[in-house]
């Protein structure tokens, strides 16, 4: 049976984030299998650079009757079998969940982060330390007390919209199913009150990469935006302690770490943002991919892409990262935030090319088995079948 899906998503201002790519990838996968996908979409780019529009976004993040009406019109016109929601902030609003419940349309909510419970979505406080205070007494008030956004007005806004979504709009109870990306995330959601039968693990899509034999490579590589919570400071500190090894950083540098490239040791090459072909070449020429994040992560595609390329991964023993990498099987786990441990793991693995290749081969097998497009599609159809849409 061919199904009709309405995807609902509020893009981030760049219109090019990982969430956008993930949602579009799922839509494309469904279309390739004969289903029809249409969108109700807004973009935070609509409010960039305008104080008055940002103030308006505070209220639309709580309730946007205009967006609710537009969504109703779209549903009446398109008549979808399933509505799949990813992000509703700040221009769509969680008010849609109560309306969708009344319309008796099956609703799936895909959760690439922890925003159902944490106003920032990351379980990080203003000091970029893992924090779960919003799960305890006081709930969202803790986001304000700790000023988790390092901007009091934003912290207040995020806290208020999460509170109203939870208390008044049924964001935790009205969706018929929730998609999370790892078992770690699923257990966190169960612990915080989402019924286990509503929670389904669907990993992120991994690109099809056809390589017969992975080159051993020479580089130790970090891929992603250089931000403190992603462990970039520990990465460059490990590089400083290993001057005879070539390190590379691919990706933009967050404004909070502006100038960091000029403070690193000479054996760190800063490549900036790379297009697809150059990025693929970097993976091929790398010996080890390092993902030293200090927060839970959602589903780090850097890891699964490295696995598809047959590369060993050194990553933090935390959250989603530890759900994907099996220590001493397809990579190594390190203590988050510990540059000395990271240095020791790189120093031990780098010269052992046989072990690098073994880890890479194991990782590729796991990626091909667990994270293929067919596996993702099968998992999605299982969920939709539970909702009696198939």
Tab-separated table of C-alpha atoms in Angstrom:
chain	number	residue	atom	x	y	z
A	1	UNK	CA	0.000	0.000	0.000
A	2	UNK	CA	1.331	3.400	-0.992
A	3	UNK	CA	0.991	5.893	1.851
A	4	UNK	CA	0.681	9.667	1.943
A	5	UNK	CA	2.915	11.410	4.475
A	6	UNK	CA	2.828	14.997	5.619
A	7	UNK	CA	6.181	16.030	7.087
A	8	UNK	CA	6.094	18.969	9.495
A	9	UNK	CA	9.344	20.760	10.249
A	10	UNK	CA	10.620	24.169	11.318
A	11	UNK	CA	13.995	24.556	9.601
A	12	UNK	CA	16.904	26.114	11.424
A	13	UNK	CA	18.060	29.492	10.142
A	14	UNK	CA	20.775	27.989	7.932
A	15	UNK	CA	18.228	25.699	6.222
A	16	UNK	CA	21.174	23.297	6.019
A	17	UNK	CA	21.455	21.630	9.417
A	18	UNK	CA	21.784	17.928	10.128
A	19	UNK	CA	18.103	17.849	11.083
A	20	UNK	CA	17.088	19.171	7.677
A	21	UNK	CA	19.266	16.610	5.897
A	22	UNK	CA	17.905	13.797	8.075
A	23	UNK	CA	14.262	14.709	7.467
A	24	UNK	CA	14.812	15.130	3.733
A	25	UNK	CA	16.675	11.820	3.612
A	26	UNK	CA	13.726	9.983	5.174
A	27	UNK	CA	11.293	11.717	2.828
A	28	UNK	CA	13.395	10.699	-0.171
A	29	UNK	CA	13.601	7.103	1.101
A	30	UNK	CA	9.812	6.909	1.379
A	31	UNK	CA	9.361	8.404	-2.090
A	32	UNK	CA	11.856	5.924	-3.571
A	33	UNK	CA	9.638	3.164	-2.206
A	34	UNK	CA	6.506	4.495	-3.886
A	35	UNK	CA	5.005	6.663	-1.139
A	36	UNK	CA	3.956	10.304	-1.454
A	37	UNK	CA	5.481	12.966	0.794
A	38	UNK	CA	4.443	16.587	1.120
A	39	UNK	CA	5.604	19.207	3.617
A	40	UNK	CA	4.327	21.878	5.936
A	41	UNK	CA	7.496	23.827	6.579
A	42	UNK	CA	8.698	27.084	8.110
A	43	UNK	CA	12.226	28.433	8.538
A	44	UNK	CA	13.871	30.359	11.361
A	45	UNK	CA	15.583	32.369	8.612
A	46	UNK	CA	12.305	34.341	8.560
A	47	UNK	CA	13.206	35.986	11.877
A	48	UNK	CA	16.980	36.435	11.579
A	49	UNK	CA	18.203	39.988	12.130
A	50	UNK	CA	14.925	41.455	13.327
A	51	UNK	CA	14.357	42.269	16.994
A	52	UNK	CA	10.607	42.596	16.524
A	53	UNK	CA	10.364	39.264	14.698
A	54	UNK	CA	12.475	37.569	17.367
A	55	UNK	CA	10.073	38.907	19.992
A	56	UNK	CA	7.166	37.593	17.941
A	57	UNK	CA	8.905	34.203	17.785
A	58	UNK	CA	8.749	34.008	21.581
A	59	UNK	CA	4.947	33.904	21.334
A	60	UNK	CA	4.713	31.735	18.205
A	61	UNK	CA	6.953	29.192	19.923
A	62	UNK	CA	4.177	28.852	22.498
A	63	UNK	CA	1.129	29.144	20.255
A	64	UNK	CA	0.823	30.109	16.621
A	65	UNK	CA	-2.844	30.011	15.554
A	66	UNK	CA	-1.874	31.069	12.019
A	67	UNK	CA	0.414	28.022	11.639
A	68	UNK	CA	-2.226	25.746	13.155
A	69	UNK	CA	-4.798	26.991	10.618
A	70	UNK	CA	-2.342	26.534	7.736
A	71	UNK	CA	-1.628	22.987	8.879
A	72	UNK	CA	-5.342	22.161	9.071
A	73	UNK	CA	-5.814	23.516	5.555
A	74	UNK	CA	-2.893	21.445	4.290
A	75	UNK	CA	-4.261	18.272	5.895
A	76	UNK	CA	-7.745	18.823	4.481
A	77	UNK	CA	-6.266	19.361	1.024
A	78	UNK	CA	-3.705	16.518	1.081
A	79	UNK	CA	-5.506	13.929	3.262
A	80	UNK	CA	-2.342	12.226	4.580
A	81	UNK	CA	-2.336	8.796	6.181
A	82	UNK	CA	0.459	9.846	8.598
A	83	UNK	CA	1.743	13.168	9.914
A	84	UNK	CA	5.422	13.041	10.855
A	85	UNK	CA	6.673	15.936	12.979
A	86	UNK	CA	10.301	16.789	13.657
A	87	UNK	CA	10.691	20.363	14.946
A	88	UNK	CA	7.955	22.896	15.745
A	89	UNK	CA	10.025	25.781	17.171
A	90	UNK	CA	9.758	28.701	16.943
A	91	UNK	CA	7.279	29.349	14.123
A	92	UNK	CA	4.925	26.347	14.060
A	93	UNK	CA	4.343	25.770	17.807
A	94	UNK	CA	3.408	22.635	19.770
A	95	UNK	CA	-0.252	23.668	19.630
A	96	UNK	CA	-0.520	21.478	16.522
A	97	UNK	CA	-0.458	18.301	18.637
A	98	UNK	CA	-3.814	18.963	20.288
A	99	UNK	CA	-5.347	19.750	16.888
A	100	UNK	CA	-3.893	16.619	15.285
A	101	UNK	CA	-5.251	14.529	18.138
A	102	UNK	CA	-8.756	15.890	17.557
A	103	UNK	CA	-8.432	15.172	13.825
A	104	UNK	CA	-7.601	11.534	14.685
A	105	UNK	CA	-4.651	11.369	12.305
A	106	UNK	CA	-1.764	9.093	13.350
A	107	UNK	CA	1.164	11.268	14.437
A	108	UNK	CA	4.794	10.192	14.551
A	109	UNK	CA	7.298	12.504	16.196
A	110	UNK	CA	10.937	12.101	15.246
A	111	UNK	CA	13.252	13.209	18.059
A	112	UNK	CA	16.817	13.901	16.886
A	113	UNK	CA	17.630	15.593	20.213
A	114	UNK	CA	16.347	15.837	23.800
A	115	UNK	CA	14.066	18.871	23.445
A	116	UNK	CA	11.009	17.010	24.763
A	117	UNK	CA	12.555	17.318	28.221
A	118	UNK	CA	15.438	19.798	27.969
A	119	UNK	CA	14.623	23.342	26.751
A	120	UNK	CA	17.942	23.602	24.894
A	121	UNK	CA	17.558	20.104	23.463
A	122	UNK	CA	21.134	19.149	24.345
A	123	UNK	CA	21.220	18.395	28.082
A	124	UNK	CA	24.016	20.964	28.344
A	125	UNK	CA	24.168	23.916	30.716
A	126	UNK	CA	25.731	27.307	30.079
A	127	UNK	CA	29.178	25.960	30.977
A	128	UNK	CA	28.753	23.226	28.344
A	129	UNK	CA	28.586	20.523	30.978
A	130	UNK	CA	26.118	17.621	30.789
A	131	UNK	CA	23.050	18.614	32.815
A	132	UNK	CA	19.742	16.869	33.541
A	133	UNK	CA	18.346	19.339	36.073
A	134	UNK	CA	15.222	19.890	33.967
A	135	UNK	CA	14.238	16.292	34.633
A	136	UNK	CA	14.048	16.881	38.391
A	137	UNK	CA	12.290	19.235	40.773
A	138	UNK	CA	11.601	22.601	39.225
A	139	UNK	CA	11.840	21.179	35.691
A	140	UNK	CA	12.196	24.009	33.155
A	141	UNK	CA	12.894	26.602	35.874
A	142	UNK	CA	16.392	25.154	36.046
A	143	UNK	CA	17.074	26.363	32.511
A	144	UNK	CA	16.416	29.896	33.746
A	145	UNK	CA	18.297	29.498	37.029
A	146	UNK	CA	21.375	28.131	35.254
A	147	UNK	CA	20.905	30.419	32.229
A	148	UNK	CA	21.686	27.481	29.983
A	149	UNK	CA	21.724	29.587	26.825
A	150	UNK	CA	24.073	32.184	28.358
A	151	UNK	CA	21.400	34.644	27.323
A	152	UNK	CA	18.696	35.145	29.917
A	153	UNK	CA	15.941	36.127	27.507
A	154	UNK	CA	16.595	33.020	25.369
A	155	UNK	CA	16.782	30.790	28.441
A	156	UNK	CA	13.441	32.167	29.655
A	157	UNK	CA	11.873	31.782	26.213
A	158	UNK	CA	13.042	28.218	25.803
A	159	UNK	CA	11.883	27.283	29.303
A	160	UNK	CA	8.428	28.820	28.859
A	161	UNK	CA	7.755	27.175	25.518
A	162	UNK	CA	8.849	23.751	26.845
A	163	UNK	CA	6.635	24.166	29.895
A	164	UNK	CA	3.556	25.068	27.831
A	165	UNK	CA	4.259	22.292	25.317
A	166	UNK	CA	4.376	19.757	28.132
A	167	UNK	CA	1.534	21.123	30.270
A	168	UNK	CA	-0.988	22.436	27.752
A	169	UNK	CA	-0.311	21.078	24.262
A	170	UNK	CA	0.266	17.385	25.000
A	171	UNK	CA	3.647	17.083	23.290
A	172	UNK	CA	4.518	14.102	25.496
A	173	UNK	CA	1.191	12.267	25.292
A	174	UNK	CA	-0.549	13.042	21.990
A	175	UNK	CA	1.941	11.627	19.435
A	176	UNK	CA	1.135	7.992	18.675
A	177	UNK	CA	4.786	7.056	18.226
A	178	UNK	CA	8.191	8.584	18.871
A	179	UNK	CA	11.246	7.877	16.733
A	180	UNK	CA	14.598	8.038	18.503
A	181	UNK	CA	17.977	7.170	17.043
A	182	UNK	CA	19.753	4.974	19.602
A	183	UNK	CA	18.963	2.624	22.468
A	184	UNK	CA	20.612	5.146	24.802
A	185	UNK	CA	18.092	7.808	23.770
A	186	UNK	CA	15.205	5.363	24.064
A	187	UNK	CA	16.130	4.502	27.651
A	188	UNK	CA	16.359	8.180	28.533
A	189	UNK	CA	12.857	8.762	27.148
A	190	UNK	CA	11.424	5.761	28.988
A	191	UNK	CA	12.984	6.999	32.230
A	192	UNK	CA	11.236	10.304	31.715
A	193	UNK	CA	7.758	8.955	31.205
A	194	UNK	CA	7.301	8.073	27.533
A	195	UNK	CA	5.678	4.587	27.340
A	196	UNK	CA	8.131	2.043	25.959
A	197	UNK	CA	5.594	0.795	23.410
A	198	UNK	CA	5.517	4.250	21.827
A	199	UNK	CA	9.301	4.445	21.407
A	200	UNK	CA	11.014	3.092	18.302
A	201	UNK	CA	14.704	3.187	17.410
A	202	UNK	CA	15.400	4.228	13.814
A	203	UNK	CA	19.050	5.158	13.223
A	204	UNK	CA	20.112	7.947	10.943
A	205	UNK	CA	20.575	7.213	7.269
A	206	UNK	CA	24.143	6.451	6.229
A	207	UNK	CA	25.200	7.194	2.636
A	208	UNK	CA	25.948	4.239	0.390
A	209	UNK	CA	29.736	4.118	0.031
A	210	UNK	CA	31.230	1.441	-2.206
A	211	UNK	CA	34.889	0.818	-1.342
A	212	UNK	CA	36.493	-2.550	-1.924
A	213	UNK	CA	39.554	-2.039	0.248
A	214	UNK	CA	40.040	0.892	2.598
A	215	UNK	CA	43.412	2.614	2.358
A	216	UNK	CA	45.219	2.801	5.676
A	217	UNK	CA	45.616	6.574	5.472
A	218	UNK	CA	47.870	8.827	7.524
A	219	UNK	CA	45.663	11.446	9.172
A	220	UNK	CA	43.895	11.589	12.516
A	221	UNK	CA	40.750	13.509	11.682
A	222	UNK	CA	38.029	15.534	13.382
A	223	UNK	CA	34.954	16.289	11.241
A	224	UNK	CA	32.276	18.734	12.344
A	225	UNK	CA	31.744	22.209	13.657
A	226	UNK	CA	34.472	23.173	16.108
A	227	UNK	CA	32.608	23.779	19.362
A	228	UNK	CA	33.683	23.148	22.942
A	229	UNK	CA	31.011	20.506	23.569
A	230	UNK	CA	32.218	18.536	20.532
A	231	UNK	CA	35.606	18.019	22.185
A	232	UNK	CA	37.689	20.067	19.757
A	233	UNK	CA	39.825	21.495	22.586
A	234	UNK	CA	40.752	18.000	23.754
A	235	UNK	CA	41.478	16.996	20.149
A	236	UNK	CA	43.978	19.796	19.578
A	237	UNK	CA	45.522	19.213	23.002
A	238	UNK	CA	46.071	15.548	22.081
A	239	UNK	CA	47.639	16.742	18.822
A	240	UNK	CA	50.003	19.001	20.754
A	241	UNK	CA	51.187	15.977	22.746
A	242	UNK	CA	51.705	13.906	19.550
A	243	UNK	CA	53.752	16.219	17.299
A	244	UNK	CA	54.858	13.444	14.908
A	245	UNK	CA	51.288	12.566	13.840
A	246	UNK	CA	49.304	14.572	11.277
A	247	UNK	CA	45.954	15.847	12.587
A	248	UNK	CA	43.171	17.422	10.492
A	249	UNK	CA	40.051	19.417	11.306
A	250	UNK	CA	37.273	19.691	8.714
A	251	UNK	CA	34.331	21.985	9.348
A	252	UNK	CA	33.434	25.494	10.366
A	253	UNK	CA	34.697	27.066	13.577
A	254	UNK	CA	32.021	28.279	15.976
A	255	UNK	CA	32.234	31.967	16.833
A	256	UNK	CA	32.852	31.116	20.500
A	257	UNK	CA	36.205	29.591	19.476
A	258	UNK	CA	37.168	32.156	16.869
A	259	UNK	CA	40.943	32.136	16.292
A	260	UNK	CA	41.463	28.677	17.744
A	261	UNK	CA	43.272	27.567	14.603
A	262	UNK	CA	46.078	30.031	15.319
A	263	UNK	CA	46.617	28.601	18.803
A	264	UNK	CA	47.002	24.958	17.806
A	265	UNK	CA	50.275	23.132	17.165
A	266	UNK	CA	51.867	22.980	13.718
A	267	UNK	CA	50.771	19.368	13.124
A	268	UNK	CA	47.060	20.373	12.993
A	269	UNK	CA	45.713	21.254	9.538
A	270	UNK	CA	42.506	23.311	9.470
A	271	UNK	CA	40.594	22.566	6.278
A	272	UNK	CA	37.372	24.501	6.861
A	273	UNK	CA	34.089	23.419	5.306
A	274	UNK	CA	34.546	20.749	2.623
A	275	UNK	CA	32.237	19.775	-0.204
A	276	UNK	CA	31.096	16.173	-0.530
A	277	UNK	CA	33.942	14.986	-2.777
A	278	UNK	CA	36.685	16.611	-0.724
A	279	UNK	CA	35.155	15.272	2.474
A	280	UNK	CA	35.040	11.757	1.051
A	281	UNK	CA	38.691	12.074	0.037
A	282	UNK	CA	39.547	13.155	3.570
A	283	UNK	CA	37.866	10.085	5.025
A	284	UNK	CA	39.773	7.860	2.602
A	285	UNK	CA	43.084	9.486	3.538
A	286	UNK	CA	42.465	9.252	7.276
A	287	UNK	CA	43.768	6.474	9.464
A	288	UNK	CA	41.547	7.259	12.472
A	289	UNK	CA	38.398	9.363	12.865
A	290	UNK	CA	38.054	10.996	16.282
A	291	UNK	CA	34.675	12.060	17.717
A	292	UNK	CA	35.463	13.296	21.253
A	293	UNK	CA	32.076	14.851	22.104
A	294	UNK	CA	31.217	15.875	25.658
A	295	UNK	CA	27.431	15.715	25.341
A	296	UNK	CA	24.987	12.923	24.581
A	297	UNK	CA	24.750	13.597	20.820
A	298	UNK	CA	21.746	12.471	18.802
A	299	UNK	CA	23.145	10.244	16.069
A	300	UNK	CA	26.637	11.386	14.995
A	301	UNK	CA	26.779	10.712	11.268
A	302	UNK	CA	30.536	11.299	11.369
A	303	UNK	CA	30.876	7.953	13.154
A	304	UNK	CA	28.698	5.907	10.842
A	305	UNK	CA	30.242	7.504	7.749
A	306	UNK	CA	33.692	6.572	9.076
A	307	UNK	CA	32.466	3.012	9.586
A	308	UNK	CA	31.221	2.849	5.986
A	309	UNK	CA	34.677	3.999	4.864
A	310	UNK	CA	36.231	1.189	6.892
A	311	UNK	CA	37.928	3.529	9.368
A	312	UNK	CA	38.388	2.914	13.100
A	313	UNK	CA	36.758	5.463	15.379
A	314	UNK	CA	37.945	6.819	18.705
A	315	UNK	CA	35.009	8.400	20.503
A	316	UNK	CA	33.687	9.279	23.932
A	317	UNK	CA	32.232	6.694	26.266
A	318	UNK	CA	29.018	8.691	26.476
A	319	UNK	CA	25.510	8.737	25.056
A	320	UNK	CA	24.884	7.865	21.424
A	321	UNK	CA	28.593	7.577	20.673
A	322	UNK	CA	28.990	4.629	23.023
A	323	UNK	CA	25.817	3.088	21.537
A	324	UNK	CA	27.433	2.878	18.103
A	325	UNK	CA	31.092	2.095	18.783
A	326	UNK	CA	31.922	-1.214	20.459
A	327	UNK	CA	35.153	-0.823	22.408
A	328	UNK	CA	37.993	-2.925	20.960
A	329	UNK	CA	35.702	-4.129	18.149
A	330	UNK	CA	35.255	-1.252	15.709
A	331	UNK	CA	37.055	1.455	17.648
A	332	UNK	CA	38.025	2.692	21.087
A	333	UNK	CA	36.115	4.577	23.768
A	334	UNK	CA	37.711	7.352	25.804
A	335	UNK	CA	36.638	9.343	28.830
A	336	UNK	CA	34.851	12.511	27.662
A	337	UNK	CA	36.856	15.661	28.273
A	338	UNK	CA	40.089	13.755	29.008
A	339	UNK	CA	42.777	14.885	26.540
A	340	UNK	CA	45.397	12.627	28.136
A	341	UNK	CA	43.215	9.537	27.640
A	342	UNK	CA	42.528	10.583	24.050
A	343	UNK	CA	46.248	11.052	23.429
A	344	UNK	CA	47.059	7.620	24.856
A	345	UNK	CA	44.383	5.867	22.745
A	346	UNK	CA	45.574	7.571	19.534
A	347	UNK	CA	49.203	6.839	20.383
A	348	UNK	CA	48.402	3.168	20.944
A	349	UNK	CA	46.191	2.599	17.900
A	350	UNK	CA	47.903	4.751	15.239
A	351	UNK	CA	51.026	2.603	14.635
A	352	UNK	CA	49.077	-0.669	14.773
A	353	UNK	CA	47.882	-0.729	11.169
A	354	UNK	CA	46.621	-4.310	11.386
A	355	UNK	CA	44.364	-3.339	14.280
A	356	UNK	CA	43.216	-0.227	12.454
A	357	UNK	CA	42.174	-2.337	9.481
A	358	UNK	CA	40.455	-4.922	11.672
A	359	UNK	CA	38.443	-2.251	13.503
A	360	UNK	CA	37.575	-0.648	10.164
A	361	UNK	CA	36.360	-3.934	8.670
A	362	UNK	CA	34.254	-4.671	11.745
A	363	UNK	CA	32.778	-1.192	11.612
A	364	UNK	CA	31.866	-1.500	7.947
A	365	UNK	CA	30.113	-4.820	8.570
A	366	UNK	CA	28.111	-3.311	11.419
A	367	UNK	CA	27.195	-0.219	9.383
A	368	UNK	CA	26.092	-2.287	6.391
A	369	UNK	CA	23.971	-4.536	8.597
A	370	UNK	CA	22.446	-2.053	11.062
A	371	UNK	CA	22.359	1.263	9.235
A	372	UNK	CA	21.522	0.473	5.619
A	373	UNK	CA	18.721	2.279	3.816
A	374	UNK	CA	16.747	-0.967	3.646
A	375	UNK	CA	17.033	-1.488	7.393
A	376	UNK	CA	15.859	2.065	8.060
A	377	UNK	CA	12.948	1.671	5.653
A	378	UNK	CA	11.892	-1.633	7.231
A	379	UNK	CA	11.939	-0.070	10.698
A	380	UNK	CA	9.829	2.860	9.504
A	381	UNK	CA	7.252	0.577	7.928
A	382	UNK	CA	7.053	-1.469	11.132
A	383	UNK	CA	6.162	1.727	13.008
A	384	UNK	CA	3.538	2.785	10.498
A	385	UNK	CA	2.107	-0.721	10.615
A	386	UNK	CA	1.667	-0.442	14.393
A	387	UNK	CA	-0.389	2.692	13.717
A	388	UNK	CA	-2.627	0.648	11.391
A	389	UNK	CA	-1.678	2.793	8.435
A	390	UNK	CA	-0.286	-0.108	6.385
